[in-house]
Amino acid sequence: MKNFIYDIGTKIYFGKDQIKNIGDIVQSYGKKALLIYGGGSIKTNGIYDAALTYLKQKNITVEELSGVEPNPRIETVRKGVTLCKENQIEVIVPIGGGSVIDCAKVIAAGAFYEGDAWDLVLDPKKITHALPIISVLTLSATGSEMDTFAVISDMKQKEKIGTGHPLLRPKASILDPTYTQSVSKYQTAAGTADIMSHIMETYFSNKKGFMQDRIAEALLKTCITYGKKAYENPDDYEARSNLMWASSWAINDFIKLGKEEAWTVHPMEHELSAYYDITHGVGLAILTPHYFEFILDNTTVDKFCEFAHNVWEIPYEEDKYQMAQKGIDALKEFFEKLHIPKTLKEVGISEEYFDEMAQKASSRLKGAYRELTKEEVKQIYQRAL
Ligand code: NZQ
Ligand code: ZN
């Protein structure tokens, strides 16, 4: 195991009605808040009204930034930075999914930065200060509620880039599973695939971490059991709870520390979203089985057998390759049960930009489980077409 420092500094308020604490939490950081949200789901399901009520009870002044896009745009980040600077904002309160929280993170850092916020996306070392972030999660997927990352898009340049800094980790996050009961089946499926991908990106590593991998397997099994239940019955509180907590633990560093490596499928998917604005989790679910089949060889087969046995309960057999393939097939079948599209064509992607997308993705794979060349990434895109 590699050396590491464990410091996951997000206080979690988990469960029904935890929103009632938001006034007290925000108050402990300041009196002027910027409330950030997306296209309006929080207004239809009542979270907006509840949050405002509790914030007003503590005399918090609230400015608002609405309309954060799925795959949040740098233009929206810039608007938020201006609002912070003009109104001397002291606390940032994103309420939404990963897009809203990610947007809020770069706004929080941008509030202290003199130049253009895009600089902070390109170079996290430029992040030196950030406003405190208190997030309210409404979609179980990215883990942004408990991690240090933010992914922002500049659609004009066809760029989608991840940045990250310890200062961007929310100080507190409210995780009320009932808030995710209004999430559509499509987003529930995509979110489940995203959580699983975060776990698998860490699980398939050249570094050893026995304990981390056993926890990773338990988290994957949680997604398999409860992702399907939440998909079939959106109001299943137990399913929504398990999915929500798994989303945070998949990427809050715990299963990564000691065996950290660069990720592979995420950089490949981010190019799909950058060029075609598709749903992140769907892109991951389409690419992952093809990536796995592509890298299955003598050096990886044992790990795939471990995955097949410990996650999918496939019995050990003499032919390791056959067993490894059964694990990959089980993953495919699971995504099928969630009705996630299986091909890039189904989500409107053609070969047109494969060359430049593969070039960009491969340049971000240094230090990954498999450092794929541009040609290899292109082959994976082609297999997924
Ligand atoms: O905008 P609203 O109206 O809120 O609707 C959203 C949006 O249309 C809707 N939604 C959210 N909560 C809802 C709801 N609808 C009904 N009821 C609710 N309770 O769902 C749609 C998608 O929301 P979005 O926030 O875009 O989804 P997600 O949480 O999957 O976030 C995706 C973004 O996060 C990035 C992705 O690349 C993508 O840009 N990622 C962030 C990461 C991180 N910070 O660590 C890591 C991930 O790997 C990922 O890259
Ligand atoms: Zn992801």
CSV table of C-alpha atoms and ligand atoms in Angstrom, one decimal:
chain,number,residue,atom,x,y,z
A,1,MET,CA,0.0,0.0,0.0
A,2,LYS,CA,1.2,3.5,-0.8
A,3,ASN,CA,1.6,6.2,1.8
A,4,PHE,CA,-1.4,8.5,2.3
A,5,ILE,CA,-3.0,11.2,4.5
A,6,TYR,CA,-6.6,10.4,5.4
A,7,ASP,CA,-8.6,13.6,5.8
A,8,ILE,CA,-12.2,13.5,4.6
A,9,GLY,CA,-13.5,16.7,6.0
A,10,THR,CA,-17.1,16.7,5.0
A,11,LYS,CA,-19.7,16.6,7.8
A,12,ILE,CA,-22.7,14.5,6.6
A,13,TYR,CA,-26.3,15.0,7.7
A,14,PHE,CA,-27.9,11.9,6.4
A,15,GLY,CA,-31.6,11.0,6.4
A,16,LYS,CA,-35.2,12.4,6.3
A,17,ASP,CA,-35.7,16.0,7.1
A,18,GLN,CA,-32.0,16.9,7.7
A,19,ILE,CA,-32.7,20.1,5.7
A,20,LYS,CA,-33.9,21.6,9.0
A,21,ASN,CA,-30.3,21.9,10.0
A,22,ILE,CA,-29.3,24.0,7.0
A,23,GLY,CA,-29.8,27.4,8.7
A,24,ASP,CA,-27.6,26.5,11.6
A,25,ILE,CA,-24.9,25.0,9.3
A,26,VAL,CA,-24.8,27.9,7.0
A,27,GLN,CA,-24.9,30.4,9.8
A,28,SER,CA,-21.7,29.0,11.3
A,29,TYR,CA,-19.9,30.0,8.1
A,30,GLY,CA,-21.5,33.4,7.4
A,31,LYS,CA,-24.7,35.5,6.9
A,32,LYS,CA,-24.7,35.9,3.1
A,33,ALA,CA,-25.3,32.8,1.0
A,34,LEU,CA,-25.4,32.1,-2.7
A,35,LEU,CA,-28.0,29.4,-3.4
A,36,ILE,CA,-27.2,27.6,-6.6
A,37,TYR,CA,-29.5,25.2,-8.5
A,38,GLY,CA,-30.3,23.7,-11.8
A,39,GLY,CA,-33.3,23.7,-14.2
A,40,GLY,CA,-36.0,23.7,-11.5
A,41,SER,CA,-36.4,20.2,-10.2
A,42,ILE,CA,-35.8,21.5,-6.7
A,43,LYS,CA,-38.9,23.8,-7.1
A,44,THR,CA,-41.2,21.1,-8.2
A,45,ASN,CA,-40.2,18.7,-5.4
A,46,GLY,CA,-40.3,21.2,-2.6
A,47,ILE,CA,-36.7,21.3,-1.6
A,48,TYR,CA,-36.2,24.9,-2.6
A,49,ASP,CA,-39.0,26.1,-0.3
A,50,ALA,CA,-37.8,24.1,2.6
A,51,ALA,CA,-34.2,25.3,2.3
A,52,LEU,CA,-35.3,29.0,2.0
A,53,THR,CA,-37.6,28.7,5.0
A,54,TYR,CA,-34.8,27.4,7.2
A,55,LEU,CA,-32.2,29.8,5.9
A,56,LYS,CA,-34.6,32.8,6.4
A,57,GLN,CA,-35.3,31.6,10.0
A,58,LYS,CA,-31.6,32.2,10.7
A,59,ASN,CA,-31.7,35.6,8.9
A,60,ILE,CA,-29.3,34.5,6.2
A,61,THR,CA,-29.4,36.8,3.1
A,62,VAL,CA,-29.8,34.6,0.0
A,63,GLU,CA,-28.7,35.5,-3.5
A,64,GLU,CA,-29.6,33.0,-6.3
A,65,LEU,CA,-28.0,31.5,-9.3
A,66,SER,CA,-30.3,29.2,-11.2
A,67,GLY,CA,-30.2,27.3,-14.5
A,68,VAL,CA,-27.0,25.3,-14.0
A,69,GLU,CA,-26.9,22.9,-16.9
A,70,PRO,CA,-26.2,19.2,-16.7
A,71,ASN,CA,-22.5,19.2,-17.8
A,72,PRO,CA,-22.2,22.6,-16.3
A,73,ARG,CA,-20.8,25.4,-18.5
A,74,ILE,CA,-18.0,27.8,-17.7
A,75,GLU,CA,-20.3,30.7,-18.6
A,76,THR,CA,-22.5,29.8,-15.6
A,77,VAL,CA,-19.5,29.6,-13.4
A,78,ARG,CA,-18.5,33.1,-14.4
A,79,LYS,CA,-22.0,34.4,-13.6
A,80,GLY,CA,-21.7,32.9,-10.1
A,81,VAL,CA,-18.3,34.4,-9.6
A,82,THR,CA,-19.6,37.8,-10.4
A,83,LEU,CA,-22.6,37.4,-8.0
A,84,CYS,CA,-20.1,36.4,-5.2
A,85,LYS,CA,-17.9,39.4,-5.8
A,86,GLU,CA,-20.8,41.9,-6.2
A,87,ASN,CA,-22.6,40.7,-3.1
A,88,GLN,CA,-19.8,39.8,-0.7
A,89,ILE,CA,-21.0,36.2,-0.5
A,90,GLU,CA,-19.7,34.2,2.5
A,91,VAL,CA,-21.1,30.7,1.9
A,92,ILE,CA,-22.0,28.7,-1.2
A,93,VAL,CA,-25.1,26.5,-1.0
A,94,PRO,CA,-25.6,24.2,-4.1
A,95,ILE,CA,-28.8,22.2,-4.1
A,96,GLY,CA,-28.9,19.6,-6.9
A,97,GLY,CA,-26.9,16.9,-8.6
A,98,GLY,CA,-23.2,16.7,-9.4
A,99,SER,CA,-23.5,19.5,-12.1
A,100,VAL,CA,-24.8,22.0,-9.6
A,101,ILE,CA,-22.3,21.1,-6.9
A,102,ASP,CA,-19.4,21.1,-9.4
A,103,CYS,CA,-20.4,24.5,-10.7
A,104,ALA,CA,-20.6,25.7,-7.1
A,105,LYS,CA,-17.1,24.5,-6.4
A,106,VAL,CA,-15.4,26.5,-9.1
A,107,ILE,CA,-17.5,29.5,-8.2
A,108,ALA,CA,-16.3,29.1,-4.6
A,109,ALA,CA,-12.7,29.3,-5.8
A,110,GLY,CA,-13.3,31.9,-8.5
A,111,ALA,CA,-14.6,34.3,-5.8
A,112,PHE,CA,-11.0,34.7,-4.7
A,113,TYR,CA,-9.4,34.7,-8.1
A,114,GLU,CA,-8.6,37.8,-10.1
A,115,GLY,CA,-8.4,36.2,-13.6
A,116,ASP,CA,-10.9,34.1,-15.6
A,117,ALA,CA,-12.4,31.1,-13.7
A,118,TRP,CA,-11.5,28.8,-16.6
A,119,ASP,CA,-7.8,29.1,-15.5
A,120,LEU,CA,-8.9,27.2,-12.3
A,121,VAL,CA,-10.3,24.4,-14.3
A,122,LEU,CA,-7.2,24.1,-16.4
A,123,ASP,CA,-4.8,24.5,-13.5
A,124,PRO,CA,-6.0,23.5,-10.0
A,125,LYS,CA,-2.7,24.9,-8.6
A,126,LYS,CA,-4.2,28.4,-9.1
A,127,ILE,CA,-6.8,27.6,-6.5
A,128,THR,CA,-5.5,29.2,-3.3
A,129,HIS,CA,-8.8,30.0,-1.4
A,130,ALA,CA,-12.4,29.0,-1.7
A,131,LEU,CA,-15.6,30.0,0.0
A,132,PRO,CA,-17.1,27.3,2.2
A,133,ILE,CA,-19.6,25.0,0.4
A,134,ILE,CA,-22.6,23.5,2.1
A,135,SER,CA,-24.3,21.1,-0.4
A,136,VAL,CA,-27.7,19.5,-0.5
A,137,LEU,CA,-27.6,16.4,-2.8
A,138,THR,CA,-30.7,15.5,-4.9
A,139,LEU,CA,-29.2,12.8,-7.2
A,140,SER,CA,-27.0,9.9,-6.2
A,141,ALA,CA,-24.2,9.7,-8.8
A,142,THR,CA,-21.0,11.8,-8.9
A,143,GLY,CA,-20.0,11.9,-5.2
A,144,SER,CA,-19.3,15.6,-5.6
A,145,GLU,CA,-21.0,16.0,-2.2
A,146,MET,CA,-18.0,14.5,-0.5
A,147,ASP,CA,-15.1,14.9,-2.9
A,148,THR,CA,-12.6,17.5,-4.1
A,149,PHE,CA,-13.4,17.4,-7.8
A,150,ALA,CA,-15.4,19.5,-10.2
A,151,VAL,CA,-15.9,18.9,-13.9
A,152,ILE,CA,-16.7,22.0,-16.1
A,153,SER,CA,-17.4,22.3,-19.8
A,154,ASP,CA,-16.5,24.9,-22.4
A,155,MET,CA,-18.8,23.7,-25.2
A,156,LYS,CA,-17.5,26.3,-27.7
A,157,GLN,CA,-14.1,24.7,-27.4
A,158,LYS,CA,-15.5,21.2,-27.1
A,159,GLU,CA,-13.7,20.9,-23.8
A,160,LYS,CA,-14.8,19.1,-20.6
A,161,ILE,CA,-12.2,19.2,-17.9
A,162,GLY,CA,-11.9,18.0,-14.3
A,163,THR,CA,-10.2,20.1,-11.7
A,164,GLY,CA,-9.7,19.3,-8.0
A,165,HIS,CA,-8.5,20.8,-4.8
A,166,PRO,CA,-9.0,19.9,-1.1
A,167,LEU,CA,-10.5,23.4,-0.6
A,168,LEU,CA,-13.3,22.4,-2.9
A,169,ARG,CA,-14.6,19.6,-0.7
A,170,PRO,CA,-17.9,20.6,0.8
A,171,LYS,CA,-17.7,21.5,4.5
A,172,ALA,CA,-21.0,19.8,5.0
A,173,SER,CA,-23.5,17.9,2.9
A,174,ILE,CA,-27.2,17.1,3.5
A,175,LEU,CA,-28.1,13.7,2.1
A,176,ASP,CA,-31.8,13.1,2.4
A,177,PRO,CA,-32.7,10.0,0.3
A,178,THR,CA,-36.3,11.2,-0.1
A,179,TYR,CA,-35.0,14.0,-2.3
A,180,THR,CA,-33.8,11.4,-4.8
A,181,GLN,CA,-37.2,9.8,-5.1
A,182,SER,CA,-38.2,12.2,-7.9
A,183,VAL,CA,-35.1,11.4,-10.0
A,184,SER,CA,-36.2,9.9,-13.4
A,185,LYS,CA,-35.5,6.2,-14.2
A,186,TYR,CA,-33.0,7.3,-16.8
A,187,GLN,CA,-31.0,9.4,-14.4
A,188,THR,CA,-31.3,6.8,-11.7
A,189,ALA,CA,-29.7,4.2,-14.1
A,190,ALA,CA,-27.1,6.7,-15.2
A,191,GLY,CA,-26.3,7.6,-11.6
A,192,THR,CA,-25.9,4.0,-10.6
A,193,ALA,CA,-23.5,3.4,-13.6
A,194,ASP,CA,-21.5,6.4,-12.5
A,195,ILE,CA,-21.1,5.3,-8.9
A,196,MET,CA,-20.1,1.8,-10.2
A,197,SER,CA,-17.6,3.3,-12.6
A,198,HIS,CA,-15.9,5.4,-9.8
A,199,ILE,CA,-15.5,2.2,-7.8
A,200,MET,CA,-14.2,0.2,-10.8
A,201,GLU,CA,-11.8,2.9,-11.8
A,202,THR,CA,-10.2,2.4,-8.4
A,203,TYR,CA,-10.7,-1.3,-8.1
A,204,PHE,CA,-8.8,-2.1,-11.3
A,205,SER,CA,-5.4,-0.7,-10.3
A,206,ASN,CA,-1.8,-1.9,-10.5
A,207,LYS,CA,-1.4,-1.0,-6.8
A,208,LYS,CA,-2.4,-3.4,-4.1
A,209,GLY,CA,-5.0,-2.6,-1.4
A,210,PHE,CA,-6.7,-5.7,-0.1
A,211,MET,CA,-8.9,-3.9,2.4
A,212,GLN,CA,-9.9,-1.2,-0.1
A,213,ASP,CA,-10.9,-3.8,-2.7
A,214,ARG,CA,-13.1,-5.7,-0.3
A,215,ILE,CA,-14.9,-2.5,0.5
A,216,ALA,CA,-15.1,-1.7,-3.2
A,217,GLU,CA,-16.8,-5.0,-3.8
A,218,ALA,CA,-19.3,-4.4,-1.1
A,219,LEU,CA,-20.1,-1.0,-2.6
A,220,LEU,CA,-20.5,-2.5,-6.1
A,221,LYS,CA,-22.9,-5.1,-4.7
A,222,THR,CA,-24.8,-2.3,-3.0
A,223,CYS,CA,-25.2,-0.6,-6.4
A,224,ILE,CA,-26.2,-3.9,-8.1
A,225,THR,CA,-28.9,-4.7,-5.5
A,226,TYR,CA,-30.2,-1.2,-4.8
A,227,GLY,CA,-29.7,0.4,-8.2
A,228,LYS,CA,-32.1,-2.0,-9.6
A,229,LYS,CA,-34.6,-1.6,-6.8
A,230,ALA,CA,-34.5,2.2,-7.0
A,231,TYR,CA,-34.9,1.9,-10.8
A,232,GLU,CA,-38.0,-0.4,-10.4
A,233,ASN,CA,-39.5,1.4,-7.5
A,234,PRO,CA,-38.4,5.1,-7.3
A,235,ASP,CA,-40.0,5.5,-3.8
A,236,ASP,CA,-38.1,2.7,-2.2
A,237,TYR,CA,-36.4,4.6,0.7
A,238,GLU,CA,-34.0,1.8,1.6
A,239,ALA,CA,-32.8,1.6,-2.0
A,240,ARG,CA,-32.4,5.3,-2.4
A,241,SER,CA,-30.6,5.4,1.0
A,242,ASN,CA,-28.1,2.7,0.0
A,243,LEU,CA,-27.5,4.3,-3.4
A,244,MET,CA,-26.9,7.7,-1.9
A,245,TRP,CA,-24.4,6.6,0.7
A,246,ALA,CA,-22.6,4.4,-1.9
A,247,SER,CA,-22.3,7.4,-4.2
A,248,SER,CA,-20.4,9.3,-1.5
A,249,TRP,CA,-18.2,6.4,-0.5
A,250,ALA,CA,-17.3,5.5,-4.1
A,251,ILE,CA,-15.2,8.6,-4.5
A,252,ASN,CA,-14.6,10.2,-1.1
A,253,ASP,CA,-11.0,8.9,-1.2
A,254,PHE,CA,-11.5,6.0,1.3
A,255,ILE,CA,-11.3,3.2,-1.3
A,256,LYS,CA,-8.7,5.0,-3.3
A,257,LEU,CA,-6.1,6.0,-0.7
A,258,GLY,CA,-3.1,3.7,-0.8
A,259,LYS,CA,-3.7,2.4,-4.3
A,260,GLU,CA,-4.4,5.6,-6.3
A,261,GLU,CA,-3.8,5.7,-10.0
A,262,ALA,CA,-5.1,7.8,-12.9
A,263,TRP,CA,-8.5,6.8,-14.2
A,264,THR,CA,-9.2,5.5,-17.7
A,265,VAL,CA,-12.9,5.3,-18.7
A,266,HIS,CA,-13.6,8.8,-17.3
A,267,PRO,CA,-11.2,10.6,-19.6
A,268,MET,CA,-12.6,8.6,-22.5
A,269,GLU,CA,-16.2,9.5,-21.5
A,270,HIS,CA,-15.5,13.1,-20.8
A,271,GLU,CA,-14.7,13.5,-24.5
A,272,LEU,CA,-18.1,12.0,-25.5
A,273,SER,CA,-19.8,14.6,-23.2
A,274,ALA,CA,-17.6,17.4,-24.4
A,275,TYR,CA,-18.5,16.8,-28.1
A,276,TYR,CA,-22.1,15.5,-27.8
A,277,ASP,CA,-23.3,16.8,-24.4
A,278,ILE,CA,-24.5,13.3,-23.4
A,279,THR,CA,-25.3,12.0,-19.9
A,280,HIS,CA,-22.0,11.1,-18.1
A,281,GLY,CA,-23.2,7.9,-16.6
A,282,VAL,CA,-24.7,6.6,-19.8
A,283,GLY,CA,-21.4,7.2,-21.7
A,284,LEU,CA,-19.5,5.3,-18.9
A,285,ALA,CA,-21.9,2.4,-19.1
A,286,ILE,CA,-21.5,2.1,-22.9
A,287,LEU,CA,-17.7,2.3,-22.8
A,288,THR,CA,-16.8,0.2,-19.8
A,289,PRO,CA,-17.6,-3.3,-21.0
A,290,HIS,CA,-15.7,-2.6,-24.3
A,291,TYR,CA,-12.7,-1.2,-22.3
A,292,PHE,CA,-12.7,-4.2,-20.1
A,293,GLU,CA,-12.7,-6.6,-23.0
A,294,PHE,CA,-10.0,-4.6,-24.7
A,295,ILE,CA,-7.6,-4.8,-21.8
A,296,LEU,CA,-8.3,-8.5,-20.8
A,297,ASP,CA,-5.0,-10.2,-21.2
A,298,ASN,CA,-2.5,-12.2,-19.2
A,299,THR,CA,-1.7,-9.3,-16.9
A,300,THR,CA,-5.3,-8.5,-16.0
A,301,VAL,CA,-7.1,-11.8,-16.2
A,302,ASP,CA,-6.7,-12.7,-12.5
A,303,LYS,CA,-8.1,-9.3,-11.4
A,304,PHE,CA,-11.1,-9.9,-13.7
A,305,CYS,CA,-11.6,-13.3,-12.2
A,306,GLU,CA,-11.6,-11.7,-8.7
A,307,PHE,CA,-14.2,-9.2,-10.0
A,308,ALA,CA,-16.3,-12.0,-11.5
A,309,HIS,CA,-16.2,-14.1,-8.3
A,310,ASN,CA,-16.4,-11.5,-5.5
A,311,VAL,CA,-18.8,-9.1,-7.2
A,312,TRP,CA,-20.9,-11.2,-9.5
A,313,GLU,CA,-20.7,-14.5,-7.5
A,314,ILE,CA,-19.4,-16.5,-10.6
A,315,PRO,CA,-17.8,-19.7,-9.4
A,316,TYR,CA,-14.1,-20.2,-10.1
A,317,GLU,CA,-13.4,-22.4,-13.1
A,318,GLU,CA,-10.4,-23.7,-14.9
A,319,ASP,CA,-10.6,-21.5,-18.0
A,320,LYS,CA,-9.7,-18.1,-16.5
A,321,TYR,CA,-10.5,-16.2,-19.6
A,322,GLN,CA,-14.0,-17.7,-19.8
A,323,MET,CA,-14.6,-16.8,-16.2
A,324,ALA,CA,-13.3,-13.3,-16.6
A,325,GLN,CA,-15.6,-12.8,-19.6
A,326,LYS,CA,-18.6,-14.0,-17.5
A,327,GLY,CA,-17.9,-11.2,-15.1
A,328,ILE,CA,-17.8,-8.6,-17.9
A,329,ASP,CA,-21.0,-10.1,-19.4
A,330,ALA,CA,-22.7,-9.9,-16.0
A,331,LEU,CA,-21.9,-6.2,-15.9
A,332,LYS,CA,-23.3,-5.7,-19.4
A,333,GLU,CA,-26.5,-7.6,-18.4
A,334,PHE,CA,-26.9,-5.4,-15.4
A,335,PHE,CA,-26.7,-2.2,-17.4
A,336,GLU,CA,-29.3,-3.8,-19.8
A,337,LYS,CA,-31.7,-4.4,-17.0
A,338,LEU,CA,-31.5,-0.7,-16.3
A,339,HIS,CA,-32.3,0.0,-20.0
A,340,ILE,CA,-29.1,2.0,-20.5
A,341,PRO,CA,-28.3,2.5,-24.2
A,342,LYS,CA,-25.7,0.0,-25.3
A,343,THR,CA,-24.1,1.8,-28.3
A,344,LEU,CA,-22.7,5.3,-29.0
A,345,LYS,CA,-25.0,5.5,-32.0
A,346,GLU,CA,-28.1,5.2,-29.8
A,347,VAL,CA,-27.0,8.5,-28.0
A,348,GLY,CA,-26.3,10.3,-31.3
A,349,ILE,CA,-22.6,9.8,-31.6
A,350,SER,CA,-20.8,9.0,-34.9
A,351,GLU,CA,-17.2,8.4,-35.9
A,352,GLU,CA,-16.8,12.0,-37.0
A,353,TYR,CA,-14.6,13.3,-34.1
A,354,PHE,CA,-13.1,10.0,-32.9
A,355,ASP,CA,-9.6,11.0,-34.0
A,356,GLU,CA,-9.5,14.2,-32.0
A,357,MET,CA,-11.5,12.8,-29.1
A,358,ALA,CA,-9.1,9.8,-28.8
A,359,GLN,CA,-6.1,12.2,-29.0
A,360,LYS,CA,-7.3,14.2,-26.1
A,361,ALA,CA,-8.4,11.2,-24.0
A,362,SER,CA,-5.1,9.4,-24.4
A,363,SER,CA,-3.2,12.4,-23.4
A,364,ARG,CA,-4.9,12.2,-20.0
A,365,LEU,CA,-4.2,8.5,-19.3
A,366,LYS,CA,-0.6,8.8,-18.0
A,367,GLY,CA,-0.2,6.7,-14.9
A,368,ALA,CA,-3.5,4.8,-15.5
A,369,TYR,CA,-4.1,1.0,-15.0
A,370,ARG,CA,-3.7,0.8,-18.8
A,371,GLU,CA,-2.0,3.7,-20.6
A,372,LEU,CA,-3.9,3.5,-23.9
A,373,THR,CA,-2.5,5.1,-27.0
A,374,LYS,CA,-4.7,7.3,-29.2
A,375,GLU,CA,-5.2,4.4,-31.6
A,376,GLU,CA,-6.3,2.1,-28.8
A,377,VAL,CA,-8.8,4.6,-27.5
A,378,LYS,CA,-10.1,5.0,-31.0
A,379,GLN,CA,-10.5,1.2,-31.2
A,380,ILE,CA,-12.6,1.2,-28.0
A,381,TYR,CA,-14.8,4.0,-29.4
A,382,GLN,CA,-15.2,2.0,-32.5
A,383,ARG,CA,-16.2,-1.2,-30.7
A,384,ALA,CA,-18.7,0.8,-28.7
A,385,LEU,CA,-20.2,2.5,-31.8
B,1,NZQ,O1,-31.3,20.7,-13.3
B,1,NZQ,P1,-32.4,20.1,-12.5
B,1,NZQ,O2,-33.8,20.6,-12.8
B,1,NZQ,O3,-32.1,20.0,-11.1
B,1,NZQ,O4,-32.5,18.6,-13.1
B,1,NZQ,C1,-31.5,17.6,-13.0
B,1,NZQ,C2,-30.8,17.4,-14.4
B,1,NZQ,O5,-31.7,17.6,-15.4
B,1,NZQ,C3,-32.1,16.3,-12.7
B,1,NZQ,N1,-32.2,16.1,-11.2
B,1,NZQ,C4,-31.3,16.2,-10.2
B,1,NZQ,N2,-31.9,15.9,-9.1
B,1,NZQ,C5,-33.2,15.6,-9.3
B,1,NZQ,C6,-33.4,15.8,-10.7
B,1,NZQ,N3,-34.6,15.5,-11.2
B,1,NZQ,C7,-35.6,15.2,-10.4
B,1,NZQ,N4,-35.5,15.0,-9.1
B,1,NZQ,C8,-34.3,15.3,-8.5
B,1,NZQ,N5,-34.2,15.1,-7.2
B,1,NZQ,O6,-31.1,15.4,-13.2
B,1,NZQ,C9,-30.5,15.9,-14.3
B,1,NZQ,C10,-29.0,15.6,-14.2
B,1,NZQ,O7,-28.4,16.3,-13.2
B,1,NZQ,P2,-26.8,16.4,-13.1
B,1,NZQ,O8,-26.5,17.2,-11.9
B,1,NZQ,O9,-26.2,16.8,-14.4
B,1,NZQ,O10,-26.4,14.8,-12.9
B,1,NZQ,P3,-25.2,14.2,-12.1
B,1,NZQ,O11,-25.3,14.3,-10.7
B,1,NZQ,O12,-25.0,12.9,-12.7
B,1,NZQ,O13,-23.9,15.1,-12.5
B,1,NZQ,C11,-23.3,15.0,-13.7
B,1,NZQ,C12,-22.1,15.9,-13.8
B,1,NZQ,O14,-21.1,15.6,-12.8
B,1,NZQ,C13,-19.8,15.4,-13.5
B,1,NZQ,C14,-20.2,14.8,-14.8
B,1,NZQ,O15,-19.2,14.8,-15.7
B,1,NZQ,C15,-21.4,15.7,-15.2
B,1,NZQ,O16,-20.8,17.0,-15.6
B,1,NZQ,N6,-19.0,14.5,-12.6
B,1,NZQ,C16,-18.5,15.0,-11.4
B,1,NZQ,C17,-17.7,14.3,-10.6
B,1,NZQ,C18,-17.2,14.9,-9.3
B,1,NZQ,N7,-17.5,16.1,-9.0
B,1,NZQ,O17,-16.5,14.2,-8.6
B,1,NZQ,C19,-17.2,13.0,-10.9
B,1,NZQ,C20,-18.0,12.3,-12.0
B,1,NZQ,O18,-17.2,11.3,-12.5
B,1,NZQ,C21,-18.5,13.2,-13.1
B,1,NZQ,O19,-17.5,13.4,-14.1
B,2,ZN,ZN,-18.2,9.8,-13.0
